[in-house]
């Protein structure tokens, strides 16, 4: 019974590890991209307020 559960667990991880990791990495990439864009816009706005 334990060997059966272990093989089911292994099959589950073998099936879903790559898609979950792919989604997690994509989410981190998108977050960093949005954060960089927001920081750039915020910096430009602060510079514009100081000049004008």
CSV table of C-alpha atoms in Angstrom, one decimal:
chain,number,residue,atom,x,y,z
A,1,UNK,CA,0.0,0.0,0.0
A,2,UNK,CA,2.8,2.4,0.8
A,3,UNK,CA,4.6,1.7,-2.5
A,4,UNK,CA,1.4,2.4,-4.4
A,5,UNK,CA,0.9,5.7,-2.7
A,6,UNK,CA,4.5,6.7,-3.3
A,7,UNK,CA,4.2,5.9,-7.0
A,8,UNK,CA,1.0,7.9,-7.2
A,9,UNK,CA,2.7,10.8,-5.5
A,10,UNK,CA,5.7,10.5,-7.8
A,11,UNK,CA,3.5,10.5,-10.8
A,12,UNK,CA,1.6,13.5,-9.5
A,13,UNK,CA,4.8,15.5,-9.1
A,14,UNK,CA,6.2,14.3,-12.4
A,15,UNK,CA,3.1,15.5,-14.1
A,16,UNK,CA,2.5,18.9,-12.4
A,17,UNK,CA,6.0,20.1,-11.3
A,18,UNK,CA,6.9,21.6,-14.7
A,19,UNK,CA,3.6,23.5,-15.3
A,20,UNK,CA,3.5,24.9,-11.8
A,21,UNK,CA,7.2,26.0,-11.9
A,22,UNK,CA,6.5,27.6,-15.3
A,23,UNK,CA,3.5,29.5,-14.0
A,24,UNK,CA,5.5,30.6,-10.9
A,25,UNK,CA,8.4,31.8,-13.0
A,26,UNK,CA,6.1,33.6,-15.4
A,27,UNK,CA,4.3,35.3,-12.6
A,28,UNK,CA,7.7,36.5,-11.1
A,29,UNK,CA,8.8,37.8,-14.5
A,30,UNK,CA,5.5,39.7,-15.0
A,31,UNK,CA,5.7,41.1,-11.5
A,32,UNK,CA,9.2,42.4,-12.1
A,33,UNK,CA,8.3,43.8,-15.4
A,34,UNK,CA,5.3,45.7,-14.0
A,35,UNK,CA,7.3,46.9,-11.0
A,36,UNK,CA,10.1,48.2,-13.3
A,37,UNK,CA,7.6,50.0,-15.4
A,38,UNK,CA,5.8,51.5,-12.4
A,39,UNK,CA,9.2,52.7,-10.9
A,40,UNK,CA,10.2,54.3,-14.2
A,41,UNK,CA,6.9,56.2,-14.5
A,42,UNK,CA,7.1,57.3,-10.9
A,43,UNK,CA,10.6,58.5,-11.4
A,44,UNK,CA,9.7,60.4,-14.5
A,45,UNK,CA,6.7,62.0,-12.7
A,46,UNK,CA,8.9,63.1,-9.8
A,47,UNK,CA,11.5,64.6,-12.1
A,48,UNK,CA,8.8,66.5,-14.0
A,49,UNK,CA,7.3,67.9,-10.8
A,50,UNK,CA,10.7,69.1,-9.7
A,51,UNK,CA,11.4,70.9,-13.0
A,52,UNK,CA,8.0,72.5,-13.4
